[in-house]
Coordinates of C-alpha atoms in Angstrom, one line a residue:
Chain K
X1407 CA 0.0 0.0 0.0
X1408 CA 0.9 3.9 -0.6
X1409 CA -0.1 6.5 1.1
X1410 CA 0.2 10.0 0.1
X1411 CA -1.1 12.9 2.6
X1412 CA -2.3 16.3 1.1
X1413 CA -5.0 19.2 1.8
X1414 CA -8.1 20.1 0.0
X1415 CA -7.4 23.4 -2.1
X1416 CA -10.5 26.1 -2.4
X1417 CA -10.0 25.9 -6.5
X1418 CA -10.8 22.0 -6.2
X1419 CA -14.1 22.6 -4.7
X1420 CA -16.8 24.2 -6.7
X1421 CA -19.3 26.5 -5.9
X1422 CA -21.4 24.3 -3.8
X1423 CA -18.7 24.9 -1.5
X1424 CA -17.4 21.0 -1.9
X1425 CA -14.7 19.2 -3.8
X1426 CA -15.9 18.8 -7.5
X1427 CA -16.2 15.1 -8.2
X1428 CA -14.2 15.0 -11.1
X1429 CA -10.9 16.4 -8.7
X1430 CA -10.9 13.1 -6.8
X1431 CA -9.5 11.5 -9.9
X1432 CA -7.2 13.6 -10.2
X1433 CA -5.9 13.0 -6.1
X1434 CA -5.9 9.6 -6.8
X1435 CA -3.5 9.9 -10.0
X1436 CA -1.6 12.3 -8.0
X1437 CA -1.3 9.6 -5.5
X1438 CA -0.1 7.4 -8.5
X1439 CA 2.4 9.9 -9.6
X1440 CA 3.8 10.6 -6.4
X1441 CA 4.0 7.3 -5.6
X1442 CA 6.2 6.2 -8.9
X1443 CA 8.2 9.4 -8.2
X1444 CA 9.4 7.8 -5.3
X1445 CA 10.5 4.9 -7.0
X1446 CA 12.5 7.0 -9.6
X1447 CA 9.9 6.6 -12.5
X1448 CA 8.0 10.0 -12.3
X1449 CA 5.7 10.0 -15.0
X1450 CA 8.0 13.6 -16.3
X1451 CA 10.7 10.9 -16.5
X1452 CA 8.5 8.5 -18.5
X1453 CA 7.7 11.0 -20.8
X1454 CA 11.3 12.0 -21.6
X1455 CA 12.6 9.0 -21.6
X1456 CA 10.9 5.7 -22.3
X1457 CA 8.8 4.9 -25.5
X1458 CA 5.5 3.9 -23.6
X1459 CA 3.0 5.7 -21.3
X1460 CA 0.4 4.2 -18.7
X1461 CA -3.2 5.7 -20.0
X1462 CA -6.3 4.7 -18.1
X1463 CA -9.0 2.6 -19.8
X1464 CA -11.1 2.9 -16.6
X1465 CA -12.0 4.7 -13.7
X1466 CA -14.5 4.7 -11.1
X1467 CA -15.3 6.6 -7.5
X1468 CA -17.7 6.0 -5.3
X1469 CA -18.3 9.0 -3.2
X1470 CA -19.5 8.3 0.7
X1471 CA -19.0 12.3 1.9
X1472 CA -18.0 15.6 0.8
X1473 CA -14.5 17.4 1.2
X1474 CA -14.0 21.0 1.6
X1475 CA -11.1 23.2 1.6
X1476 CA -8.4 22.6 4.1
X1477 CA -9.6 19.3 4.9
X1478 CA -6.2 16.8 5.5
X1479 CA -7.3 13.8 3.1
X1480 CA -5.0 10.6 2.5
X1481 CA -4.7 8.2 -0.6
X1482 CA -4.2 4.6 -0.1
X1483 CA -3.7 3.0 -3.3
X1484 CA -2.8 -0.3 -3.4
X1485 CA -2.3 -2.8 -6.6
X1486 CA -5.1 -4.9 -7.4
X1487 CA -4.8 -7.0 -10.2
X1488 CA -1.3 -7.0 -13.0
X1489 CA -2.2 -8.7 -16.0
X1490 CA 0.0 -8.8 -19.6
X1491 CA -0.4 -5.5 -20.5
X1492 CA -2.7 -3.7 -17.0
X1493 CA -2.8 -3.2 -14.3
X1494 CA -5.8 -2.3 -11.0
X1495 CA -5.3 -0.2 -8.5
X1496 CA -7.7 0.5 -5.3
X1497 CA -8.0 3.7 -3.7
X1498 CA -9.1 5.0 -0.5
X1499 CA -9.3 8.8 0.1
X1500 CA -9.6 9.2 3.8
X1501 CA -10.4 12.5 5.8
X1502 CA -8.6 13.4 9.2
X1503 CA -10.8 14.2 11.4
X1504 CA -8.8 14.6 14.3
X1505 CA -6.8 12.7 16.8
X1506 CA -5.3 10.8 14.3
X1507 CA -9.0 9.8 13.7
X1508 CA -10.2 9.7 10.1
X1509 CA -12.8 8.3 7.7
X1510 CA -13.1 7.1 4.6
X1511 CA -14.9 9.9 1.9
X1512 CA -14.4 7.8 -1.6
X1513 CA -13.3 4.6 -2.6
X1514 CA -12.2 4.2 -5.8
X1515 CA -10.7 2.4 -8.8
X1516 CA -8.2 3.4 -12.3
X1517 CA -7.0 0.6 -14.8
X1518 CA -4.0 1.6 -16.7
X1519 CA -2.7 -0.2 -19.6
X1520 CA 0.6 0.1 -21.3
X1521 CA 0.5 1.6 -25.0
X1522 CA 3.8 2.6 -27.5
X1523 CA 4.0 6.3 -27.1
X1524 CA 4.3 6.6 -31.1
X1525 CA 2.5 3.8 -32.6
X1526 CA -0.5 3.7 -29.8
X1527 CA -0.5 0.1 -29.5
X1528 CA -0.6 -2.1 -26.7
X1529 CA 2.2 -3.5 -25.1
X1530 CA 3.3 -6.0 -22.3
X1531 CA 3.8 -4.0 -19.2
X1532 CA 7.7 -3.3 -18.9
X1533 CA 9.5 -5.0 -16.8
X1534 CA 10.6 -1.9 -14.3
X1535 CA 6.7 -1.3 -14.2
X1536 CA 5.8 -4.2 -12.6
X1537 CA 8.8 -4.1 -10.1
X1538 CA 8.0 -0.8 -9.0
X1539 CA 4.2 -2.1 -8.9
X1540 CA 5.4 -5.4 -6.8
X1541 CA 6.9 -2.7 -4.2
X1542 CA 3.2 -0.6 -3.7
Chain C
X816 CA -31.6 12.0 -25.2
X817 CA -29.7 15.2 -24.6
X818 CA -26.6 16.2 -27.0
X819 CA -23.6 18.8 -26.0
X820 CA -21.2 19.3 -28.2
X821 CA -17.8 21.2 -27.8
X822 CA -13.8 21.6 -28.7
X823 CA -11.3 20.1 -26.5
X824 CA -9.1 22.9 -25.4
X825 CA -5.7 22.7 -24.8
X826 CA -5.5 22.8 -20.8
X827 CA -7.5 19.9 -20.5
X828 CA -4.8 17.6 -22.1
X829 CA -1.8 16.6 -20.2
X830 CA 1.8 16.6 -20.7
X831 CA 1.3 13.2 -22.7
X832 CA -0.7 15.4 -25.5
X833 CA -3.9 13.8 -24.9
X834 CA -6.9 14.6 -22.6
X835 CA -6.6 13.9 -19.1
X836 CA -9.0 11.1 -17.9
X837 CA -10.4 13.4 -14.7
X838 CA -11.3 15.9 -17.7
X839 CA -13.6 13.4 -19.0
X840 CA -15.9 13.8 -15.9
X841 CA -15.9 17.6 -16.1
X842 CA -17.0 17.2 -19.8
X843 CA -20.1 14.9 -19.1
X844 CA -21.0 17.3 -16.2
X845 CA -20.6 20.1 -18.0
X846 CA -23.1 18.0 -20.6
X847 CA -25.4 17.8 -17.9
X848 CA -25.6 21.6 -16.6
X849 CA -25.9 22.6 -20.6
X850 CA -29.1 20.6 -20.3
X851 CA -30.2 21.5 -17.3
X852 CA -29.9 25.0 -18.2
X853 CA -31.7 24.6 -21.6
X854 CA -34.7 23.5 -19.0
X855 CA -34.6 26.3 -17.1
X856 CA -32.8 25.3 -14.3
X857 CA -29.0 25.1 -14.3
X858 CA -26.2 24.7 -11.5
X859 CA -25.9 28.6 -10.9
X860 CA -29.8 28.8 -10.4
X861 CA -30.3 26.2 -8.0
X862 CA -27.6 27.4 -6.0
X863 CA -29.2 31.0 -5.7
X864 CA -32.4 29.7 -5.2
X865 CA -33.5 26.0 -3.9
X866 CA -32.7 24.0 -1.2
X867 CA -31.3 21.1 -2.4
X868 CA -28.3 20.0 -4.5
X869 CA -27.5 17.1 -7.0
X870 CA -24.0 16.0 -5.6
X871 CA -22.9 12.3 -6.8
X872 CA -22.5 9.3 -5.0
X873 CA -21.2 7.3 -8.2
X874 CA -19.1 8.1 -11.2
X875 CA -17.4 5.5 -13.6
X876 CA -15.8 6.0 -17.2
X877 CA -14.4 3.5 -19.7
X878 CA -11.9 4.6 -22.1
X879 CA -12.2 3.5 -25.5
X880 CA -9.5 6.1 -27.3
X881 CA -7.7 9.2 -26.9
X882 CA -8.9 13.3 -27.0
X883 CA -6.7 15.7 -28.7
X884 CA -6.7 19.5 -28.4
X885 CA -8.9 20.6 -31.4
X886 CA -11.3 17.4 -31.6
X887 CA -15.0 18.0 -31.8
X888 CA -16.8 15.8 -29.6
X889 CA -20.4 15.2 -28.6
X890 CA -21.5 14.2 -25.3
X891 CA -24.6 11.9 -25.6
X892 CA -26.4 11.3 -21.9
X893 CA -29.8 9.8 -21.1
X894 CA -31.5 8.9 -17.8
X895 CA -30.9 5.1 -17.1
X896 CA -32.6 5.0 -14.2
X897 CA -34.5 6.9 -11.5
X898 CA -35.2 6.1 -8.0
X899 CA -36.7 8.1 -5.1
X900 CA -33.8 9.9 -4.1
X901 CA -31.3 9.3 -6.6
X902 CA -30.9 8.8 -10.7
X903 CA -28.5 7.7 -13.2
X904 CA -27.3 9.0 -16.1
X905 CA -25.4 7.4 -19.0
X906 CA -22.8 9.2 -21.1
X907 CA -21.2 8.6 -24.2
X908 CA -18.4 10.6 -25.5
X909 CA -18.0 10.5 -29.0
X910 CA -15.8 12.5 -31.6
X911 CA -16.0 13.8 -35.0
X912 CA -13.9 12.4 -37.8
X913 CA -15.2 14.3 -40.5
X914 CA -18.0 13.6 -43.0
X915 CA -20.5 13.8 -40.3
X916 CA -18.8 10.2 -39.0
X917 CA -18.2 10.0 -35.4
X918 CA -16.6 7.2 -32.7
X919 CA -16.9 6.5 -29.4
X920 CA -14.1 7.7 -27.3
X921 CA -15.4 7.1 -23.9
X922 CA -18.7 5.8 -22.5
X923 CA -19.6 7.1 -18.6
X924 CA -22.1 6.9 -15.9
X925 CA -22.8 9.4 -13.3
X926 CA -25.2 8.4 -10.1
X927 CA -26.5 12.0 -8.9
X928 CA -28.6 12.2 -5.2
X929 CA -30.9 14.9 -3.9
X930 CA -29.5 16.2 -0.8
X931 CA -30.7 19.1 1.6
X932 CA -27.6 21.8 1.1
X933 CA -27.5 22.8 5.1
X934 CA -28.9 19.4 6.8
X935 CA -26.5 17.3 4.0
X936 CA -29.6 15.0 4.5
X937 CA -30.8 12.7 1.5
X938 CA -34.2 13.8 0.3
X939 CA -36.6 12.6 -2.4
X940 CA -35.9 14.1 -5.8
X941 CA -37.5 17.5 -6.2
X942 CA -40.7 16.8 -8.7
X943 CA -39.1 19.4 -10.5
X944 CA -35.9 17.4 -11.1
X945 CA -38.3 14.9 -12.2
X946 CA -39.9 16.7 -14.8
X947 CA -36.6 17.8 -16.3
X948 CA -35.3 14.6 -15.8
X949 CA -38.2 13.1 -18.0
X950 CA -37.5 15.3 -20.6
X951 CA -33.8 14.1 -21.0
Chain B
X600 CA -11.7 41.9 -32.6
X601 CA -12.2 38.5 -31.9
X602 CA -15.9 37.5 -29.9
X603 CA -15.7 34.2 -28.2
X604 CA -19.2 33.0 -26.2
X605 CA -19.5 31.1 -23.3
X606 CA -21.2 29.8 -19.9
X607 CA -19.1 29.8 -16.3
X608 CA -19.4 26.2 -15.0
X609 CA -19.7 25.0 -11.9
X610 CA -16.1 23.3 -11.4
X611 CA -14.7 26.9 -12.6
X612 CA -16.1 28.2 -9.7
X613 CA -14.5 27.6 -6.3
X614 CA -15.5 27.1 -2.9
X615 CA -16.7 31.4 -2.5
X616 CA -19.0 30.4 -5.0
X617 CA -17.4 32.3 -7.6
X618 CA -15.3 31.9 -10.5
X619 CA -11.7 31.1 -9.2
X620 CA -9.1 34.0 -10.8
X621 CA -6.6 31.6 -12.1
X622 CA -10.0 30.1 -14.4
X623 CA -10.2 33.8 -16.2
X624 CA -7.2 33.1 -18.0
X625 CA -8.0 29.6 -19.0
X626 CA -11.1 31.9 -20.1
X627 CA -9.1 33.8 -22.2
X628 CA -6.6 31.3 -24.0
X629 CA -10.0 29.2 -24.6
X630 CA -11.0 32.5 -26.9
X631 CA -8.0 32.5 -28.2
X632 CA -7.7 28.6 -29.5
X633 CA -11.0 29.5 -30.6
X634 CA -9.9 32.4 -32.9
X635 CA -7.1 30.5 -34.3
X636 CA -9.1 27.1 -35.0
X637 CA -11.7 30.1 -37.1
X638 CA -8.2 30.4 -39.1
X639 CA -7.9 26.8 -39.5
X640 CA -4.7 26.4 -37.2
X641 CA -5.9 25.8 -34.0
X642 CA -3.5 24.3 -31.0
X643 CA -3.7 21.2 -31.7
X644 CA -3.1 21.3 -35.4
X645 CA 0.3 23.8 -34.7
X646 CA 1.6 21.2 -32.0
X647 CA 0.7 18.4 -34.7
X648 CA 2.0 19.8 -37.8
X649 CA 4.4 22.8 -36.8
X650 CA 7.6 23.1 -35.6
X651 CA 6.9 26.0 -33.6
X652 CA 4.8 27.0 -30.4
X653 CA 3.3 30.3 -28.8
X654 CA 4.0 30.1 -25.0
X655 CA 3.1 32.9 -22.9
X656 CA 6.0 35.8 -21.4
X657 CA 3.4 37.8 -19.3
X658 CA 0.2 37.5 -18.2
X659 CA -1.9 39.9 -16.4
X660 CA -5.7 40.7 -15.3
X661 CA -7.5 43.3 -13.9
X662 CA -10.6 41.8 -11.9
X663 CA -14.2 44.1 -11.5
X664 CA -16.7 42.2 -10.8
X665 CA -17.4 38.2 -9.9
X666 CA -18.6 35.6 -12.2
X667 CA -20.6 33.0 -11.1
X668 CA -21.4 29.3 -12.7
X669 CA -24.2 30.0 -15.2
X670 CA -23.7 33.2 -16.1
X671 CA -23.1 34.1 -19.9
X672 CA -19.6 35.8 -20.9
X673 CA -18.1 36.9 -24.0
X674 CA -14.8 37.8 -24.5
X675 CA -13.7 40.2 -27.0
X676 CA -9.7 39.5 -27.7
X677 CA -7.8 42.0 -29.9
X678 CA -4.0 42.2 -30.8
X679 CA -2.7 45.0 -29.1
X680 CA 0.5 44.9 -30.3
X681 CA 2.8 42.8 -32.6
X682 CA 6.1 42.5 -32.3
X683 CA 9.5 40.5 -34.1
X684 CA 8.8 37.6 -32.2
X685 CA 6.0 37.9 -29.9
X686 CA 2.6 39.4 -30.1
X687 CA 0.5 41.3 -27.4
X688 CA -3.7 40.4 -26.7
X689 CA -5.8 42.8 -24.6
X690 CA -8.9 40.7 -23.6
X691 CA -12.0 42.0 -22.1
X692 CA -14.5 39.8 -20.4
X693 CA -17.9 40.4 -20.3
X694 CA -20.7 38.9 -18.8
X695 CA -24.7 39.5 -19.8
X696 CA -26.7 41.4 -17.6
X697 CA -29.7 40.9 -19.7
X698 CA -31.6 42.4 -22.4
X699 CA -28.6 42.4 -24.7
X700 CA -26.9 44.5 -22.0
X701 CA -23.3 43.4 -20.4
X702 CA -20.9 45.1 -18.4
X703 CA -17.1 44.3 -17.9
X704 CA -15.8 42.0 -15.1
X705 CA -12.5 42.2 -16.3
X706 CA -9.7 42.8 -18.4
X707 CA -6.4 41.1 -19.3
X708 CA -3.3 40.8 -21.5
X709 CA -1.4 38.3 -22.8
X710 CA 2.1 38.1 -24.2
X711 CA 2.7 35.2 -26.3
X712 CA 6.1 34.6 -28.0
X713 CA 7.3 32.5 -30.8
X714 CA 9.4 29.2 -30.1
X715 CA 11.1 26.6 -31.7
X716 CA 9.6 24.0 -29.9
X717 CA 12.7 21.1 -29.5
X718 CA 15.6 23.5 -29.5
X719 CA 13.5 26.3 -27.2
X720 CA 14.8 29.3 -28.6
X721 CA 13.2 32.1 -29.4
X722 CA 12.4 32.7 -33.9
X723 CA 11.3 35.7 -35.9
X724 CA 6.8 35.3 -35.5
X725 CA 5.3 32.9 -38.5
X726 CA 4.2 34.7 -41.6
X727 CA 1.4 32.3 -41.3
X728 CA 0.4 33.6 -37.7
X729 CA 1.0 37.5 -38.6
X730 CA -1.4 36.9 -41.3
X731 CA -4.0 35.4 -38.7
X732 CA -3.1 37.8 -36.1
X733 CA -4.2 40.9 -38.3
X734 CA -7.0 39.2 -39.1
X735 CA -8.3 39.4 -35.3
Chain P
X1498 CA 8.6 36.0 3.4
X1499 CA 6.7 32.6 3.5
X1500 CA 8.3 29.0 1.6
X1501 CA 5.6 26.5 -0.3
X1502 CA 7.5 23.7 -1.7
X1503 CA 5.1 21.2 -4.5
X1504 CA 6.0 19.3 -7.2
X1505 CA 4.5 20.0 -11.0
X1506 CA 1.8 17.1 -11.6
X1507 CA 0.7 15.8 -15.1
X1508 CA -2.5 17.2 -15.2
X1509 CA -1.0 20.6 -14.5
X1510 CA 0.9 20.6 -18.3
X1511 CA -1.0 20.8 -21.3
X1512 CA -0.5 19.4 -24.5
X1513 CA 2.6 21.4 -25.1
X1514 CA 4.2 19.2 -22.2
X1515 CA 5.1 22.4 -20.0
X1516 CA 2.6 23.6 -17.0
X1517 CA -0.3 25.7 -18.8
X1518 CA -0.3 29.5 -18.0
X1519 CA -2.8 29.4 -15.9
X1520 CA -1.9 27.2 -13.3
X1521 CA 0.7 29.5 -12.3
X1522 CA -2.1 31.4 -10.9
X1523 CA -3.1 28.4 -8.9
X1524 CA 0.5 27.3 -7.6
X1525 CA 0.7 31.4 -6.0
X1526 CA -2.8 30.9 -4.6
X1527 CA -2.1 27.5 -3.0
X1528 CA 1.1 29.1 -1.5
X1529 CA -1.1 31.6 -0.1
X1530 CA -3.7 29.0 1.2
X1531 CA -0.9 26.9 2.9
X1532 CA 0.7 30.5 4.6
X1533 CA -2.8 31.0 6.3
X1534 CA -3.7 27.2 7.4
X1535 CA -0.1 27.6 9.1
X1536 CA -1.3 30.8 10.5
X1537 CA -4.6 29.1 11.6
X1538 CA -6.9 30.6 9.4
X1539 CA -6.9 29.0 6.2
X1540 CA -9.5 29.3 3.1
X1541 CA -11.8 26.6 4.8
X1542 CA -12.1 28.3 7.6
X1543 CA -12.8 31.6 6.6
X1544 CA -15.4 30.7 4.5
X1545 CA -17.1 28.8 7.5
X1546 CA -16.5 31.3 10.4
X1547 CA -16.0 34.3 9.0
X1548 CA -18.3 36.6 7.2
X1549 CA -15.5 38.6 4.8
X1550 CA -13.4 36.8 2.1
X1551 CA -10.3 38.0 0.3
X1552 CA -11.1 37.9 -3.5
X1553 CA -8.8 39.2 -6.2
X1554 CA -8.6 42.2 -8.0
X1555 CA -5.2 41.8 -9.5
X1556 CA -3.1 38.9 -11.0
X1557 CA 0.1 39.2 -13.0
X1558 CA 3.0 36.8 -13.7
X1559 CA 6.1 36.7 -15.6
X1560 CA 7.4 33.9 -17.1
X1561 CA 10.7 33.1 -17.8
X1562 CA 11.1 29.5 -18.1
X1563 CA 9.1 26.1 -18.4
X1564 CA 8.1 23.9 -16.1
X1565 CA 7.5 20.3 -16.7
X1566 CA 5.6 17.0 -14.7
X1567 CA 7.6 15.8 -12.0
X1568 CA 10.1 19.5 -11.3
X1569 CA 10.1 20.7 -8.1
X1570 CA 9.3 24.0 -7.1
X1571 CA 9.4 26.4 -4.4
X1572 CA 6.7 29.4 -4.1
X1573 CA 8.6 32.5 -2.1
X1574 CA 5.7 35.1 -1.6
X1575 CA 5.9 37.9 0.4
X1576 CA 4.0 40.9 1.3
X1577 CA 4.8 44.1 -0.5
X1578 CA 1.9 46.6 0.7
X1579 CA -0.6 46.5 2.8
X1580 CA -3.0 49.4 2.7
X1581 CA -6.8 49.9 4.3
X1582 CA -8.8 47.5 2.4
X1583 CA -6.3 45.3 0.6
X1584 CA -2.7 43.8 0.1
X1585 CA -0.2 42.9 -2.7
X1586 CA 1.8 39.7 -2.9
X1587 CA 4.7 39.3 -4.4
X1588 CA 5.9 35.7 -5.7
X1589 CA 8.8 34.3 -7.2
X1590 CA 8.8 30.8 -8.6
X1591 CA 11.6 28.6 -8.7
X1592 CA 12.8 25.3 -9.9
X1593 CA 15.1 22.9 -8.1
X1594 CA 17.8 22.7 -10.9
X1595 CA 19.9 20.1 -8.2
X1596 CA 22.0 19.8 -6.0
X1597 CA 20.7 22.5 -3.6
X1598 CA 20.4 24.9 -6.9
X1599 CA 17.7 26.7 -8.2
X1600 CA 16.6 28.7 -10.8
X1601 CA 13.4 31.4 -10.8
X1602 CA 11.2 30.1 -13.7
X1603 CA 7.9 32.8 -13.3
X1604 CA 7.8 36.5 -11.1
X1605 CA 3.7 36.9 -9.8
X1606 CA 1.8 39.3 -8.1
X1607 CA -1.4 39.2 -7.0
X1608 CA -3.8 41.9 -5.3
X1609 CA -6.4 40.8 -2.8
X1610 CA -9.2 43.1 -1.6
X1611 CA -11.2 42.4 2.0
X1612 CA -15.2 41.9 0.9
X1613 CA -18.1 41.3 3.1
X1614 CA -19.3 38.4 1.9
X1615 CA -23.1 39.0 1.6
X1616 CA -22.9 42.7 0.7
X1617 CA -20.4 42.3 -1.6
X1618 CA -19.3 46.1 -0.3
X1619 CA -15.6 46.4 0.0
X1620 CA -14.3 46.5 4.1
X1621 CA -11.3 47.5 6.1
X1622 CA -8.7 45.0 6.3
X1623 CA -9.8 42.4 8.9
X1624 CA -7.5 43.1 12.1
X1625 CA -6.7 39.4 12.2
X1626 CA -5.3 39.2 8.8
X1627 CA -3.0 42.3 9.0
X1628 CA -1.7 40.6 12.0
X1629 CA -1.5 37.2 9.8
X1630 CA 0.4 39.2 7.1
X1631 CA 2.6 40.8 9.1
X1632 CA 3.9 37.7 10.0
X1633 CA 4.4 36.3 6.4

């Protein structure tokens, strides 16, 4: 499992005061990116310098309560499922709410498959992928 | 059946040239307040002036191909479903490529709930929301 | 003059209710894409088929009044100034007060200067984009 | 003068593969939000307890480099006036270039006016946020 710790910004919510329902996909990728940043395979990296990129062919949130600004949220994503050329992972977006107290706001899902940058096809997941995915 | 279409801008792609996935969600929301505005009653309005909002408990997207700044796409979303507090709606995403052809890119779901703004109590769908929901 | 038309939506918004400042200059570059797709070279077709890109130098905006999501906006770009290798847009947004009234909520410029995009230096402006650019 | 220290995610870049314009505006603004959480009165809060908020009436940035997925930055903002009903920021961007280096990438400023919320009317600087400031 990884966790990455952040705070709700005011341009994520919307002006019903809460976090816009599309932003929690973007916590959870930034959970994914920080997370291979860690490992030394920051999806900047990947774009410079390997021939493939990780683009979602799902993604799905369930949403159990709101977030507003400057509430302390964590991401637990954990690997799911690696097949050939895919892979799962699960995410939990949690909410502090005090004394190292929190509960769970959204749960969550993204598949990501591995595709040649230039000729958009699919390929087996590289090798480095799934050891940095066999370290999550 | 309601139909938006729009351009996809250049912000809304990422550093790997193509749309981001979160973006996705924003477009088939955006879909949704277009059409709820053409009734008569968009996001900005019930703000001002009801009591309830339409926040989602459930959002899910598969991803069929990729969105380049500059494609024309069409969001296509119907009611799937209503219940007493809650409906669905399904989405497809689908892009010009010329001569009046089109593909699908992306095909979504969004589960929206009527909710009291100050209580944050669920609540049966306004009849209102009904009546504009029937007209989808 | 360039008019570009469109609705403030409710994830441009932030949690004040209204639109979030950094969102009036995605406002803006939206007109702009919009003016240069009109002349049949829109962002995605210059980072497709050119070897060159406009990135912006300066940006800056004056701020009047607030928008909120749902309320209609035009934005009337001009070229202010045009220079060797870069080119100056004042923008002025306005938002519909009714009646085919509007008033101004606020006003910007934009510098945007010519690059070679894989060596990143600086080249004389496109005779391609100084004929577009006096056509605005 | 007050420290933020982020890193550039994917979503932030456009197509281009550099951060889009616009999110400049957002990387200030969350150094901003982060200086008054530390001070005990962030965003969230003010827009619960408090019946002013501090909206814009200025923005401006100068940019003098790129910045791409995965650089780390540092926001320095400090305060460079403060008068009756409002106060300028001053920012400075900069990019970890290694080894303890940096290099400034984009020069902001942004203007923030006090508001009372409901009348919209334009009010003295809260007491608690001059105090705030004159800590930053």
């Amino acid at each position: 499992m990884f966790e990455y710790k952040t705070v709700i910004r005011l341009h994520e919510a919307d002006a019903a005061g809460i976090m816009f329902f599309a932003n929690y996909f973007r916590l959870v990728h930034d959970a994914f990116e920080v997370f291979m940043e860690t490992n030394g395979l920051g999806p900047g990296k990947i774009l410079r310098e390997r021939e493939y990129i990780l683009p979602l062919v799902h993604a799905s949130m369930d949403y159990k309560s709101s977030l507003y600004p400057g509430d302390r949220v964590t991401v637990r994503s954990l690997v799911k499922n690696t097949k050939n050329s895919s892979f799962i992972l699960s995410h939990e977006i949690l909410k502090s709410i005090g004394d190292d107290k929190s509960e769970i706001v959204a749960i969550g899902e993204t598949v990501h498959v591995s595709v040649e940058r230039l000729a958009g096809k699919k390929i087996s997941l590289p090798e480095e992928i799934k050891v940095i995915l066999s370290r999550m």
